[in-house]
Each structure stands twice: as structure tokens, then as C-alpha cells.
Amino acid sequence: QEQLVESGGGLVQPGGSLRLSCAASGRTFSSSAMGWFRQVPGKEREFVAAISWRSGSTYLPESMRDRITIYRNTARNTVNLQMSRLKPEDTAVYYCAAIKGSSGSVYNIATYNVWGQGTQVTVSS
């Protein structure tokens, strides 16, 4: 029912900033949490951040908290990922995902059951 569409990816220089957005395209939308994952060729999809849709509580790896902020806009049914001081290692396809009708940890990729198609982020000079 719900469809997620990512946008905002592109080419950015090291040290730069980028804001990714994820919009729900369905007429109705409900989820317990939404998250961002990233994946590079040949590697497993990696958890980046998540947010509780109802409360706005955020979940981020400690190593990313100084550079990444996740926030939502409930009126627009969007979730955003603000990234700063980007590094070449941040280069990946970034996926938006949602947890709907399932229980589990927001850190566990298996908990998510709605996925976007991804947006490419390339950090390079």
C-alpha cells in the first residue's frame, strides 16, 4: 500500500553536507518507525538511523551522531536524513525503510517491511 521514494542524493565533496528525503506516496501512511540504511556494492546493507514515527525518538550509532541527524515531518509524511562532514566512506546507495505491522528492533533490517528504491550518494573530489 505505502510506497517510499527517496530523493536528495548526488555528488558532494568531502566535508560537504547533504540532506536526503523519504516521502510516502500512498494515500494513507502509518508506521511505527522509519529508518535509513545504506549499501555499497558487495557489502551488506548497513543501518544508519531510525526514528519513531509517533514520538520522534531517534536511534543512531554513536559513531554517527556528530554527523547525522534524522527527523520527520508528520504533516508531509516524510523523513529526512541530514548528513554533514561527509567522507568518501559515506558513498553508498541510501535506502529509506519503514516498519509497519511488525515487531522488532529498529536496528535489525529484518524488522522493516516497506522499502524505497534507494538514492545514490557519492562523496568525492
CSV table of C-alpha atoms in Angstrom, one decimal:
chain,number,residue,atom,x,y,z
A,1,GLN,CA,0.0,0.0,0.0
A,2,GLU,CA,2.5,2.6,1.1
A,3,GLN,CA,5.4,3.4,-1.2
A,4,LEU,CA,8.6,5.1,-0.2
A,5,VAL,CA,10.5,7.4,-2.5
A,6,GLU,CA,13.9,8.7,-1.7
A,7,SER,CA,15.4,11.9,-3.0
A,8,GLY,CA,18.3,14.3,-2.4
A,9,GLY,CA,21.2,12.1,-3.4
A,10,GLY,CA,24.0,13.2,-5.6
A,11,LEU,CA,27.7,14.1,-5.7
A,12,VAL,CA,29.2,16.0,-2.9
A,13,GLN,CA,32.7,16.9,-2.0
A,14,PRO,CA,34.4,15.5,1.2
A,15,GLY,CA,33.4,17.7,4.1
A,16,GLY,CA,30.2,18.8,2.5
A,17,SER,CA,26.6,18.2,3.5
A,18,LEU,CA,23.6,16.5,2.0
A,19,ARG,CA,20.0,16.1,3.0
A,20,LEU,CA,18.1,13.0,1.9
A,21,SER,CA,14.3,12.9,2.0
A,22,CYS,CA,11.9,10.0,2.0
A,23,ALA,CA,8.3,10.6,1.0
A,24,ALA,CA,5.4,8.2,1.4
A,25,SER,CA,3.5,8.2,-1.9
A,26,GLY,CA,0.4,6.3,-0.8
A,27,ARG,CA,-2.9,7.9,0.0
A,28,THR,CA,-2.5,6.7,3.6
A,29,PHE,CA,0.5,6.1,5.7
A,30,SER,CA,1.2,4.6,9.0
A,31,SER,CA,4.3,3.1,10.5
A,32,SER,CA,5.8,2.6,13.9
A,33,ALA,CA,9.2,3.7,12.8
A,34,MET,CA,11.2,4.6,9.7
A,35,GLY,CA,14.9,4.2,9.1
A,36,TRP,CA,17.7,4.7,6.7
A,37,PHE,CA,20.1,2.1,5.5
A,38,ARG,CA,23.0,2.3,3.1
A,39,GLN,CA,24.7,-0.3,0.9
A,40,VAL,CA,27.8,-0.4,-1.2
A,41,PRO,CA,28.4,-3.0,-3.9
A,42,GLY,CA,29.5,-6.3,-2.5
A,43,LYS,CA,28.5,-5.5,1.1
A,44,GLU,CA,25.5,-6.0,3.3
A,45,ARG,CA,23.0,-3.2,3.8
A,46,GLU,CA,24.0,-1.2,6.9
A,47,PHE,CA,21.9,0.6,9.4
A,48,VAL,CA,22.3,4.4,9.5
A,49,ALA,CA,19.5,5.8,11.6
A,50,ALA,CA,15.9,5.3,12.6
A,51,ILE,CA,13.1,7.4,14.1
A,52,SER,CA,9.9,6.5,15.9
A,53,TRP,CA,7.0,7.9,13.9
A,54,ARG,CA,4.8,8.7,16.8
A,55,SER,CA,7.2,10.0,19.4
A,56,GLY,CA,10.1,11.2,17.3
A,57,SER,CA,12.6,9.3,19.3
A,58,THR,CA,15.8,8.8,17.2
A,59,TYR,CA,18.2,5.9,17.0
A,60,LEU,CA,21.7,6.3,15.6
A,61,PRO,CA,25.0,4.6,16.0
A,62,GLU,CA,27.2,6.5,18.4
A,63,SER,CA,29.8,7.0,15.8
A,64,MET,CA,27.4,8.8,13.5
A,65,ARG,CA,25.7,11.1,16.0
A,66,ASP,CA,28.0,14.0,15.4
A,67,ARG,CA,27.4,14.0,11.6
A,68,ILE,CA,23.9,12.6,11.0
A,69,THR,CA,20.5,13.9,12.1
A,70,ILE,CA,17.3,12.1,11.4
A,71,TYR,CA,13.9,13.9,11.7
A,72,ARG,CA,10.4,13.6,10.4
A,73,ASN,CA,7.6,15.8,9.1
A,74,THR,CA,4.4,14.2,10.1
A,75,ALA,CA,2.3,16.6,8.1
A,76,ARG,CA,4.1,15.7,4.9
A,77,ASN,CA,4.7,12.0,5.8
A,78,THR,CA,8.4,12.5,5.2
A,79,VAL,CA,11.5,11.5,7.0
A,80,ASN,CA,14.8,13.3,6.4
A,81,LEU,CA,18.4,12.4,6.9
A,82,GLN,CA,20.8,15.3,7.3
A,83,MET,CA,24.4,14.4,6.8
A,84,SER,CA,27.4,16.7,7.3
A,85,ARG,CA,31.1,16.5,7.1
A,86,LEU,CA,30.7,13.7,4.6
A,87,LYS,CA,33.5,11.3,3.9
A,88,PRO,CA,34.3,9.1,0.9
A,89,GLU,CA,33.4,6.2,3.1
A,90,ASP,CA,29.8,7.5,3.2
A,91,THR,CA,29.5,6.8,-0.5
A,92,ALA,CA,26.6,4.3,-0.9
A,93,VAL,CA,23.1,3.8,-2.1
A,94,TYR,CA,20.9,5.1,0.7
A,95,TYR,CA,17.5,3.3,1.3
A,96,CYS,CA,14.5,4.5,3.2
A,97,ALA,CA,12.5,1.8,5.0
A,98,ALA,CA,9.5,1.6,7.3
A,99,ILE,CA,8.3,-0.7,10.0
A,100,LYS,CA,4.6,-1.5,9.6
A,101,GLY,CA,2.7,-4.3,11.3
A,102,SER,CA,5.8,-6.0,12.7
A,103,SER,CA,7.7,-6.0,15.9
A,104,GLY,CA,11.4,-6.0,16.4
A,105,SER,CA,14.5,-3.9,16.9
A,106,VAL,CA,14.9,-0.8,14.7
A,107,TYR,CA,18.5,-1.8,14.3
A,108,ASN,CA,17.5,-5.1,12.7
A,109,ILE,CA,17.0,-4.9,8.9
A,110,ALA,CA,14.6,-7.8,9.1
A,111,THR,CA,12.1,-5.7,11.1
A,112,TYR,CA,11.5,-3.4,8.1
A,113,ASN,CA,8.8,-4.5,5.6
A,114,VAL,CA,8.5,-1.4,3.4
A,115,TRP,CA,11.4,-0.2,1.3
A,116,GLY,CA,12.2,2.5,-1.1
A,117,GLN,CA,14.3,2.0,-4.2
A,118,GLY,CA,17.3,4.0,-2.9
A,119,THR,CA,19.2,7.1,-3.8
A,120,GLN,CA,22.9,7.3,-4.7
A,121,VAL,CA,25.2,9.4,-2.6
A,122,THR,CA,28.7,9.9,-3.8
A,123,VAL,CA,31.4,11.7,-1.8
A,124,SER,CA,34.3,12.5,-4.0
A,125,SER,CA,36.5,15.4,-5.1
